[in-house]
PDB file of C-alpha atoms in Angstrom:
ATOM      1  CA  UNK S   1       4.370  -9.232   8.885  1.00  0.00           C
ATOM      2  CA  UNK S   2       2.043  -9.249   5.759  1.00  0.00           C
ATOM      3  CA  UNK S   3       3.263  -6.814   3.038  1.00  0.00           C
ATOM      4  CA  UNK S   4       0.966  -5.334   0.388  1.00  0.00           C
ATOM      5  CA  UNK S   5       2.929  -3.637  -2.438  1.00  0.00           C
ATOM      6  CA  UNK S   6       2.024  -0.641  -4.660  1.00  0.00           C
ATOM      7  CA  UNK S   7       0.553  -0.284  -8.153  1.00  0.00           C
ATOM      8  CA  UNK S   8       2.649  -1.442 -10.918  1.00  0.00           C
ATOM      9  CA  UNK S   9       5.325  -3.081  -8.784  1.00  0.00           C
ATOM     10  CA  UNK S  10       5.409  -6.493  -6.996  1.00  0.00           C
ATOM     11  CA  UNK S  11       6.307  -8.295  -3.667  1.00  0.00           C
ATOM     12  CA  UNK S  12       9.791  -8.965  -4.779  1.00  0.00           C
ATOM     13  CA  UNK S  13      10.803  -5.407  -4.229  1.00  0.00           C
ATOM     14  CA  UNK S  14      10.425  -6.001  -0.481  1.00  0.00           C
ATOM     15  CA  UNK S  15      13.132  -8.700  -0.097  1.00  0.00           C
ATOM     16  CA  UNK S  16      15.181  -6.298   2.001  1.00  0.00           C
ATOM     17  CA  UNK S  17      12.593  -6.329   4.838  1.00  0.00           C
ATOM     18  CA  UNK S  18      13.807  -9.554   6.485  1.00  0.00           C
ATOM     19  CA  UNK S  19      17.188  -7.953   6.868  1.00  0.00           C
ATOM     20  CA  UNK S  20      15.827  -5.070   8.807  1.00  0.00           C
ATOM     21  CA  UNK S  21      13.088  -6.875  10.759  1.00  0.00           C
ATOM     22  CA  UNK S  22      14.980 -10.159  11.440  1.00  0.00           C
ATOM     23  CA  UNK S  23      15.268  -9.364  15.135  1.00  0.00           C
ATOM     24  CA  UNK S  24      11.592  -8.362  15.441  1.00  0.00           C
ATOM     25  CA  UNK S  25       9.458 -10.786  13.429  1.00  0.00           C
ATOM     26  CA  UNK S  26       9.633 -14.512  12.701  1.00  0.00           C
ATOM     27  CA  UNK S  27       8.455 -14.402   9.027  1.00  0.00           C
ATOM     28  CA  UNK S  28       7.284 -12.039   6.197  1.00  0.00           C
ATOM     29  CA  UNK S  29       4.480 -12.985   3.881  1.00  0.00           C
ATOM     30  CA  UNK S  30       4.197 -10.694   0.729  1.00  0.00           C
ATOM     31  CA  UNK S  31       1.670 -11.344  -2.099  1.00  0.00           C
ATOM     32  CA  UNK S  32       1.390 -10.072  -5.696  1.00  0.00           C
ATOM     33  CA  UNK S  33      -2.042  -8.372  -6.319  1.00  0.00           C
ATOM     34  CA  UNK S  34      -4.015  -9.434  -9.276  1.00  0.00           C
ATOM     35  CA  UNK S  35      -2.415  -8.182 -12.511  1.00  0.00           C
ATOM     36  CA  UNK S  36       0.923  -7.570 -10.796  1.00  0.00           C
ATOM     37  CA  UNK S  37       4.198  -9.481 -10.436  1.00  0.00           C
ATOM     38  CA  UNK S  38       3.744 -13.168 -10.790  1.00  0.00           C
ATOM     39  CA  UNK S  39      -0.032 -13.204 -10.209  1.00  0.00           C
ATOM     40  CA  UNK S  40      -2.419 -13.844 -13.086  1.00  0.00           C
ATOM     41  CA  UNK S  41      -4.738 -11.286 -14.723  1.00  0.00           C
ATOM     42  CA  UNK S  42      -4.417  -8.433 -17.044  1.00  0.00           C
ATOM     43  CA  UNK S  43      -1.551  -6.083 -16.024  1.00  0.00           C
ATOM     44  CA  UNK S  44      -3.054  -3.159 -13.984  1.00  0.00           C
ATOM     45  CA  UNK S  45      -6.649  -4.324 -14.192  1.00  0.00           C
ATOM     46  CA  UNK S  46      -9.171  -4.948 -11.551  1.00  0.00           C
ATOM     47  CA  UNK S  47     -13.012  -5.136 -12.065  1.00  0.00           C
ATOM     48  CA  UNK S  48     -13.648  -3.559  -8.652  1.00  0.00           C
ATOM     49  CA  UNK S  49     -11.004  -2.050  -6.227  1.00  0.00           C
ATOM     50  CA  UNK S  50     -12.572  -3.945  -3.306  1.00  0.00           C
ATOM     51  CA  UNK S  51     -11.415  -7.159  -4.940  1.00  0.00           C
ATOM     52  CA  UNK S  52      -7.961  -6.203  -3.947  1.00  0.00           C
ATOM     53  CA  UNK S  53      -9.120  -5.741  -0.405  1.00  0.00           C
ATOM     54  CA  UNK S  54     -10.895  -9.050  -0.342  1.00  0.00           C
ATOM     55  CA  UNK S  55      -7.815 -10.780  -1.714  1.00  0.00           C
ATOM     56  CA  UNK S  56      -5.688  -9.189   0.939  1.00  0.00           C
ATOM     57  CA  UNK S  57      -8.149 -10.111   3.673  1.00  0.00           C
ATOM     58  CA  UNK S  58      -8.062 -13.675   2.494  1.00  0.00           C
ATOM     59  CA  UNK S  59      -4.296 -13.733   2.436  1.00  0.00           C
ATOM     60  CA  UNK S  60      -4.121 -12.378   6.032  1.00  0.00           C
ATOM     61  CA  UNK S  61      -6.672 -14.866   7.271  1.00  0.00           C
ATOM     62  CA  UNK S  62      -4.924 -17.767   5.719  1.00  0.00           C
ATOM     63  CA  UNK S  63      -1.540 -16.617   6.939  1.00  0.00           C
ATOM     64  CA  UNK S  64      -2.907 -16.146  10.516  1.00  0.00           C
ATOM     65  CA  UNK S  65      -4.460 -19.627  10.462  1.00  0.00           C
ATOM     66  CA  UNK S  66      -1.197 -21.077   9.179  1.00  0.00           C
ATOM     67  CA  UNK S  67       0.723 -19.568  12.092  1.00  0.00           C
ATOM     68  CA  UNK S  68      -1.834 -20.734  14.558  1.00  0.00           C
ATOM     69  CA  UNK S  69      -1.730 -24.270  13.321  1.00  0.00           C
ATOM     70  CA  UNK S  70       1.983 -24.377  13.195  1.00  0.00           C
ATOM     71  CA  UNK S  71       2.885 -22.460  16.372  1.00  0.00           C
ATOM     72  CA  UNK S  72      -0.385 -22.413  18.449  1.00  0.00           C
ATOM     73  CA  UNK S  73      -0.670 -18.608  18.225  1.00  0.00           C
ATOM     74  CA  UNK S  74      -0.356 -15.795  15.697  1.00  0.00           C
ATOM     75  CA  UNK S  75       0.671 -12.179  15.998  1.00  0.00           C
ATOM     76  CA  UNK S  76       0.310 -10.412  12.546  1.00  0.00           C
ATOM     77  CA  UNK S  77       1.342  -6.874  11.599  1.00  0.00           C
ATOM     78  CA  UNK S  78       0.229  -5.381   8.223  1.00  0.00           C
ATOM     79  CA  UNK S  79       2.394  -3.053   6.147  1.00  0.00           C
ATOM     80  CA  UNK S  80       0.930  -1.511   2.922  1.00  0.00           C
ATOM     81  CA  UNK S  81       2.656   0.820   0.534  1.00  0.00           C
ATOM     82  CA  UNK S  82       1.024   3.296  -1.876  1.00  0.00           C
ATOM     83  CA  UNK S  83      -1.720   1.331  -3.643  1.00  0.00           C
ATOM     84  CA  UNK S  84      -1.023  -1.350  -0.983  1.00  0.00           C
ATOM     85  CA  UNK S  85      -1.784   1.252   1.608  1.00  0.00           C
ATOM     86  CA  UNK S  86      -5.041   2.090   0.122  1.00  0.00           C
ATOM     87  CA  UNK S  87      -5.903  -1.595  -0.120  1.00  0.00           C
ATOM     88  CA  UNK S  88      -4.927  -1.941   3.510  1.00  0.00           C
ATOM     89  CA  UNK S  89      -7.200   0.959   4.649  1.00  0.00           C
ATOM     90  CA  UNK S  90     -10.067  -0.444   2.601  1.00  0.00           C
ATOM     91  CA  UNK S  91      -9.603  -3.938   3.898  1.00  0.00           C
ATOM     92  CA  UNK S  92      -9.689  -2.673   7.482  1.00  0.00           C
ATOM     93  CA  UNK S  93     -12.970  -0.792   6.730  1.00  0.00           C
ATOM     94  CA  UNK S  94     -14.563  -3.810   5.278  1.00  0.00           C
ATOM     95  CA  UNK S  95     -13.162  -6.249   7.823  1.00  0.00           C
ATOM     96  CA  UNK S  96     -12.689  -4.675  11.201  1.00  0.00           C
ATOM     97  CA  UNK S  97     -12.587  -8.185  12.621  1.00  0.00           C
ATOM     98  CA  UNK S  98      -9.148  -8.947  11.145  1.00  0.00           C
ATOM     99  CA  UNK S  99      -6.701 -10.049  13.832  1.00  0.00           C
ATOM    100  CA  UNK S 100      -3.885  -7.550  13.362  1.00  0.00           C
ATOM    101  CA  UNK S 101      -1.645  -6.358  16.140  1.00  0.00           C
ATOM    102  CA  UNK S 102      -0.638  -3.213  14.131  1.00  0.00           C
ATOM    103  CA  UNK S 103      -0.962  -1.563  10.857  1.00  0.00           C
ATOM    104  CA  UNK S 104       1.593   0.569   8.969  1.00  0.00           C
ATOM    105  CA  UNK S 105       0.738   2.556   5.893  1.00  0.00           C
ATOM    106  CA  UNK S 106       3.421   4.053   3.793  1.00  0.00           C
ATOM    107  CA  UNK S 107       2.471   6.902   1.297  1.00  0.00           C
ATOM    108  CA  UNK S 108      -1.053   5.511   0.786  1.00  0.00           C
ATOM    109  CA  UNK S 109      -2.617   6.281  -2.539  1.00  0.00           C
ATOM    110  CA  UNK S 110      -5.152   8.810  -1.283  1.00  0.00           C
ATOM    111  CA  UNK S 111      -4.636  11.161  -4.189  1.00  0.00           C
ATOM    112  CA  UNK S 112      -2.179  11.402  -7.055  1.00  0.00           C
ATOM    113  CA  UNK S 113       0.485  13.992  -7.118  1.00  0.00           C
ATOM    114  CA  UNK S 114      -0.166  14.601 -10.810  1.00  0.00           C
ATOM    115  CA  UNK S 115      -3.436  15.441 -12.628  1.00  0.00           C
ATOM    116  CA  UNK S 116      -4.978  13.107 -15.040  1.00  0.00           C
ATOM    117  CA  UNK S 117      -5.721  15.028 -18.223  1.00  0.00           C
ATOM    118  CA  UNK S 118      -9.381  15.542 -18.845  1.00  0.00           C
ATOM    119  CA  UNK S 119      -9.157  13.969 -22.267  1.00  0.00           C
ATOM    120  CA  UNK S 120      -7.727  10.766 -20.578  1.00  0.00           C
ATOM    121  CA  UNK S 121     -10.301  10.856 -17.906  1.00  0.00           C
ATOM    122  CA  UNK S 122     -13.064  11.071 -20.594  1.00  0.00           C
ATOM    123  CA  UNK S 123     -11.472   8.346 -22.578  1.00  0.00           C
ATOM    124  CA  UNK S 124     -11.369   6.038 -19.541  1.00  0.00           C
ATOM    125  CA  UNK S 125     -15.029   6.558 -18.878  1.00  0.00           C
ATOM    126  CA  UNK S 126     -15.934   5.778 -22.493  1.00  0.00           C
ATOM    127  CA  UNK S 127     -13.625   2.706 -22.715  1.00  0.00           C
ATOM    128  CA  UNK S 128     -14.965   1.412 -19.437  1.00  0.00           C
ATOM    129  CA  UNK S 129     -18.273   0.745 -21.187  1.00  0.00           C
ATOM    130  CA  UNK S 130     -16.708  -1.326 -24.038  1.00  0.00           C
ATOM    131  CA  UNK S 131     -13.217  -2.370 -22.994  1.00  0.00           C
ATOM    132  CA  UNK S 132     -13.015  -2.159 -19.128  1.00  0.00           C
ATOM    133  CA  UNK S 133     -10.038  -4.492 -18.876  1.00  0.00           C
ATOM    134  CA  UNK S 134      -7.870  -2.764 -21.492  1.00  0.00           C
ATOM    135  CA  UNK S 135      -4.395  -2.151 -20.164  1.00  0.00           C
ATOM    136  CA  UNK S 136      -3.363   1.371 -20.984  1.00  0.00           C
ATOM    137  CA  UNK S 137       0.170   2.809 -20.353  1.00  0.00           C
ATOM    138  CA  UNK S 138       0.281   5.492 -17.633  1.00  0.00           C
ATOM    139  CA  UNK S 139       2.814   7.846 -16.296  1.00  0.00           C
ATOM    140  CA  UNK S 140       6.231   6.103 -15.888  1.00  0.00           C
ATOM    141  CA  UNK S 141       7.263   6.117 -12.171  1.00  0.00           C
ATOM    142  CA  UNK S 142      10.905   5.019 -12.346  1.00  0.00           C
ATOM    143  CA  UNK S 143      12.521   8.367 -11.904  1.00  0.00           C
ATOM    144  CA  UNK S 144      10.338   9.596  -9.050  1.00  0.00           C
ATOM    145  CA  UNK S 145       9.984   6.582  -6.697  1.00  0.00           C
ATOM    146  CA  UNK S 146      13.312   7.201  -4.928  1.00  0.00           C
ATOM    147  CA  UNK S 147      16.300   9.541  -4.737  1.00  0.00           C
ATOM    148  CA  UNK S 148      18.564   6.518  -4.686  1.00  0.00           C
ATOM    149  CA  UNK S 149      20.006   6.128  -8.307  1.00  0.00           C
ATOM    150  CA  UNK S 150      20.476   2.276  -7.675  1.00  0.00           C
ATOM    151  CA  UNK S 151      16.824   1.830  -6.790  1.00  0.00           C
ATOM    152  CA  UNK S 152      15.704   3.914  -9.850  1.00  0.00           C
ATOM    153  CA  UNK S 153      17.934   1.851 -12.120  1.00  0.00           C
ATOM    154  CA  UNK S 154      16.645  -1.452 -10.732  1.00  0.00           C
ATOM    155  CA  UNK S 155      13.068  -0.242 -10.925  1.00  0.00           C
ATOM    156  CA  UNK S 156      13.393   0.596 -14.586  1.00  0.00           C
ATOM    157  CA  UNK S 157      15.078  -2.620 -15.537  1.00  0.00           C
ATOM    158  CA  UNK S 158      12.710  -4.939 -13.492  1.00  0.00           C
ATOM    159  CA  UNK S 159      10.515  -6.804 -16.099  1.00  0.00           C
ATOM    160  CA  UNK S 160       7.806  -7.365 -13.439  1.00  0.00           C
ATOM    161  CA  UNK S 161       7.249  -3.701 -12.974  1.00  0.00           C
ATOM    162  CA  UNK S 162       4.717  -1.840 -15.248  1.00  0.00           C
ATOM    163  CA  UNK S 163       2.937   1.425 -15.732  1.00  0.00           C
ATOM    164  CA  UNK S 164      -0.396   0.004 -16.916  1.00  0.00           C
ATOM    165  CA  UNK S 165      -3.847   0.662 -15.696  1.00  0.00           C
ATOM    166  CA  UNK S 166      -7.316  -0.350 -17.083  1.00  0.00           C
ATOM    167  CA  UNK S 167     -10.334   1.942 -17.288  1.00  0.00           C
ATOM    168  CA  UNK S 168     -12.016  -0.248 -14.728  1.00  0.00           C
ATOM    169  CA  UNK S 169      -9.096   0.108 -12.264  1.00  0.00           C
ATOM    170  CA  UNK S 170      -9.080   3.932 -12.739  1.00  0.00           C
ATOM    171  CA  UNK S 171     -12.717   4.471 -12.110  1.00  0.00           C
ATOM    172  CA  UNK S 172     -12.896   1.974  -9.316  1.00  0.00           C
ATOM    173  CA  UNK S 173      -9.964   3.783  -7.754  1.00  0.00           C
ATOM    174  CA  UNK S 174     -11.827   7.040  -7.809  1.00  0.00           C
ATOM    175  CA  UNK S 175     -14.914   5.442  -6.191  1.00  0.00           C
ATOM    176  CA  UNK S 176     -12.821   3.745  -3.571  1.00  0.00           C
ATOM    177  CA  UNK S 177     -11.255   7.145  -2.550  1.00  0.00           C
ATOM    178  CA  UNK S 178     -14.678   8.459  -1.751  1.00  0.00           C
ATOM    179  CA  UNK S 179     -15.623   5.382   0.221  1.00  0.00           C
ATOM    180  CA  UNK S 180     -12.349   5.761   2.228  1.00  0.00           C
ATOM    181  CA  UNK S 181     -13.175   9.278   3.271  1.00  0.00           C
ATOM    182  CA  UNK S 182     -16.829   8.425   3.958  1.00  0.00           C
ATOM    183  CA  UNK S 183     -15.705   5.804   6.505  1.00  0.00           C
ATOM    184  CA  UNK S 184     -12.521   7.483   7.895  1.00  0.00           C
ATOM    185  CA  UNK S 185     -13.851   7.315  11.451  1.00  0.00           C
ATOM    186  CA  UNK S 186     -14.487   3.508  11.397  1.00  0.00           C
ATOM    187  CA  UNK S 187     -10.954   2.158  11.966  1.00  0.00           C
ATOM    188  CA  UNK S 188     -10.497  -0.416  14.765  1.00  0.00           C
ATOM    189  CA  UNK S 189      -6.727  -1.062  14.560  1.00  0.00           C
ATOM    190  CA  UNK S 190      -3.688   0.974  15.582  1.00  0.00           C
ATOM    191  CA  UNK S 191      -2.444   2.785  12.531  1.00  0.00           C
ATOM    192  CA  UNK S 192       1.013   4.224  11.748  1.00  0.00           C
ATOM    193  CA  UNK S 193       1.376   6.489   8.694  1.00  0.00           C
ATOM    194  CA  UNK S 194       4.828   6.923   7.109  1.00  0.00           C
ATOM    195  CA  UNK S 195       4.621  10.119   5.025  1.00  0.00           C
ATOM    196  CA  UNK S 196       7.322  11.488   2.668  1.00  0.00           C
ATOM    197  CA  UNK S 197       6.965  15.281   2.248  1.00  0.00           C
ATOM    198  CA  UNK S 198       8.485  15.335  -1.192  1.00  0.00           C
ATOM    199  CA  UNK S 199       6.408  12.603  -2.710  1.00  0.00           C
ATOM    200  CA  UNK S 200       5.951  13.162  -6.508  1.00  0.00           C
ATOM    201  CA  UNK S 201       3.697  10.035  -6.922  1.00  0.00           C
ATOM    202  CA  UNK S 202       1.167  10.677  -4.122  1.00  0.00           C
ATOM    203  CA  UNK S 203       0.116  14.124  -3.043  1.00  0.00           C
ATOM    204  CA  UNK S 204       1.270  14.552   0.574  1.00  0.00           C
ATOM    205  CA  UNK S 205      -1.378  17.174   1.705  1.00  0.00           C
ATOM    206  CA  UNK S 206      -4.480  15.060   0.954  1.00  0.00           C
ATOM    207  CA  UNK S 207      -2.936  12.219   2.936  1.00  0.00           C
ATOM    208  CA  UNK S 208      -2.280  14.547   5.836  1.00  0.00           C
ATOM    209  CA  UNK S 209      -5.938  15.665   5.544  1.00  0.00           C
ATOM    210  CA  UNK S 210      -7.143  12.202   5.597  1.00  0.00           C
ATOM    211  CA  UNK S 211      -5.044  11.315   8.693  1.00  0.00           C
ATOM    212  CA  UNK S 212      -6.552  14.183  10.611  1.00  0.00           C
ATOM    213  CA  UNK S 213     -10.031  12.786   9.875  1.00  0.00           C
ATOM    214  CA  UNK S 214      -9.134   9.220  10.740  1.00  0.00           C
ATOM    215  CA  UNK S 215     -10.507   7.816  14.034  1.00  0.00           C
ATOM    216  CA  UNK S 216      -8.751   4.803  15.444  1.00  0.00           C
ATOM    217  CA  UNK S 217      -7.848   3.297  18.804  1.00  0.00           C
ATOM    218  CA  UNK S 218      -4.393   4.713  18.123  1.00  0.00           C
ATOM    219  CA  UNK S 219      -2.836   6.565  15.332  1.00  0.00           C
ATOM    220  CA  UNK S 220       0.599   8.044  14.621  1.00  0.00           C
ATOM    221  CA  UNK S 221       2.245   9.784  11.755  1.00  0.00           C
ATOM    222  CA  UNK S 222       5.911  10.236  10.921  1.00  0.00           C
ATOM    223  CA  UNK S 223       6.838  12.839   8.422  1.00  0.00           C
ATOM    224  CA  UNK S 224      10.036  12.286   6.439  1.00  0.00           C
ATOM    225  CA  UNK S 225      11.295  15.675   5.217  1.00  0.00           C
ATOM    226  CA  UNK S 226      12.480  15.716   1.577  1.00  0.00           C
ATOM    227  CA  UNK S 227      12.035  11.977   1.028  1.00  0.00           C
ATOM    228  CA  UNK S 228      10.423  10.613  -2.228  1.00  0.00           C
ATOM    229  CA  UNK S 229       7.552   8.171  -2.549  1.00  0.00           C
ATOM    230  CA  UNK S 230       9.280   4.874  -1.429  1.00  0.00           C
ATOM    231  CA  UNK S 231      10.375   5.683   2.054  1.00  0.00           C
ATOM    232  CA  UNK S 232      11.528   2.062   2.469  1.00  0.00           C
ATOM    233  CA  UNK S 233      13.898   2.479  -0.522  1.00  0.00           C
ATOM    234  CA  UNK S 234      15.248   5.938   0.094  1.00  0.00           C
ATOM    235  CA  UNK S 235      18.868   6.647   1.203  1.00  0.00           C
ATOM    236  CA  UNK S 236      17.439   7.289   4.740  1.00  0.00           C
ATOM    237  CA  UNK S 237      15.746   3.906   4.942  1.00  0.00           C
ATOM    238  CA  UNK S 238      17.674   2.755   7.849  1.00  0.00           C
ATOM    239  CA  UNK S 239      15.798   5.446   9.913  1.00  0.00           C
ATOM    240  CA  UNK S 240      12.513   4.426   8.405  1.00  0.00           C
ATOM    241  CA  UNK S 241      13.124   0.729   8.995  1.00  0.00           C
ATOM    242  CA  UNK S 242      14.055   1.628  12.639  1.00  0.00           C
ATOM    243  CA  UNK S 243      10.791   3.543  13.066  1.00  0.00           C
ATOM    244  CA  UNK S 244       8.880   0.537  11.729  1.00  0.00           C
ATOM    245  CA  UNK S 245      10.687  -1.766  14.010  1.00  0.00           C
ATOM    246  CA  UNK S 246       9.848   0.340  17.053  1.00  0.00           C
ATOM    247  CA  UNK S 247       6.190   0.519  16.095  1.00  0.00           C
ATOM    248  CA  UNK S 248       5.874  -3.282  15.605  1.00  0.00           C
ATOM    249  CA  UNK S 249       7.749  -3.939  18.808  1.00  0.00           C
ATOM    250  CA  UNK S 250       5.558  -1.559  20.781  1.00  0.00           C
ATOM    251  CA  UNK S 251       2.529  -3.433  19.668  1.00  0.00           C
ATOM    252  CA  UNK S 252       3.891  -6.893  20.175  1.00  0.00           C
ATOM    253  CA  UNK S 253       2.735  -9.227  22.986  1.00  0.00           C
ATOM    254  CA  UNK S 254       6.536  -9.787  23.747  1.00  0.00           C
ATOM    255  CA  UNK S 255       7.186  -6.002  24.411  1.00  0.00           C
TER     256      UNK S 255
END
């Protein structure tokens, strides 16, 4: 499994996946996006959103080649959460040739659940012309990622988490959203959408609308009533992990 994390967090927040997937997969490979976690770069900055997608594509290809060289074969499943979900979808549009047995997208960053004030939007457009990489504090997410107090406490105390975003990141995100919709019928991989209905970070309805427009060899969505943004970190995560396990197993050559 390759894991792509969300905006402002890092791969270390997925260390519980091996516990839940140990009987299904042999290894888990999680990267830190540019400007996140232990990767280099300005926090929350990217020149072009597609750079994330190209980074992810390269990571998937290298991981696939590593598995082939070591074991003689490779079966890779991709899991992307929030911004990582958007990166996943964009990477699949740009590189339909990726060797992936299945793809899972958790609460993808199709549209934010909160409106960016017009003055901030205008400021970002002005700053993008003079200081495109400036890291600007955004809306804190700690209290709304999960209903589990322990997850919230850990999120807030984790020094690798941040709420920063640059003007270039913001405007590139808006452009990428449009590209995503323009090519919603171009997917070549089986897609599973894990969708929390009480998401206060990503608006649920636009994601549902996007799902309806998607064309893929196979697609499936699972709605989690009342769950917050991080379905893999909610009190009901045992059920979510079970659903993920079943999806991966159903698309495994060993099934």
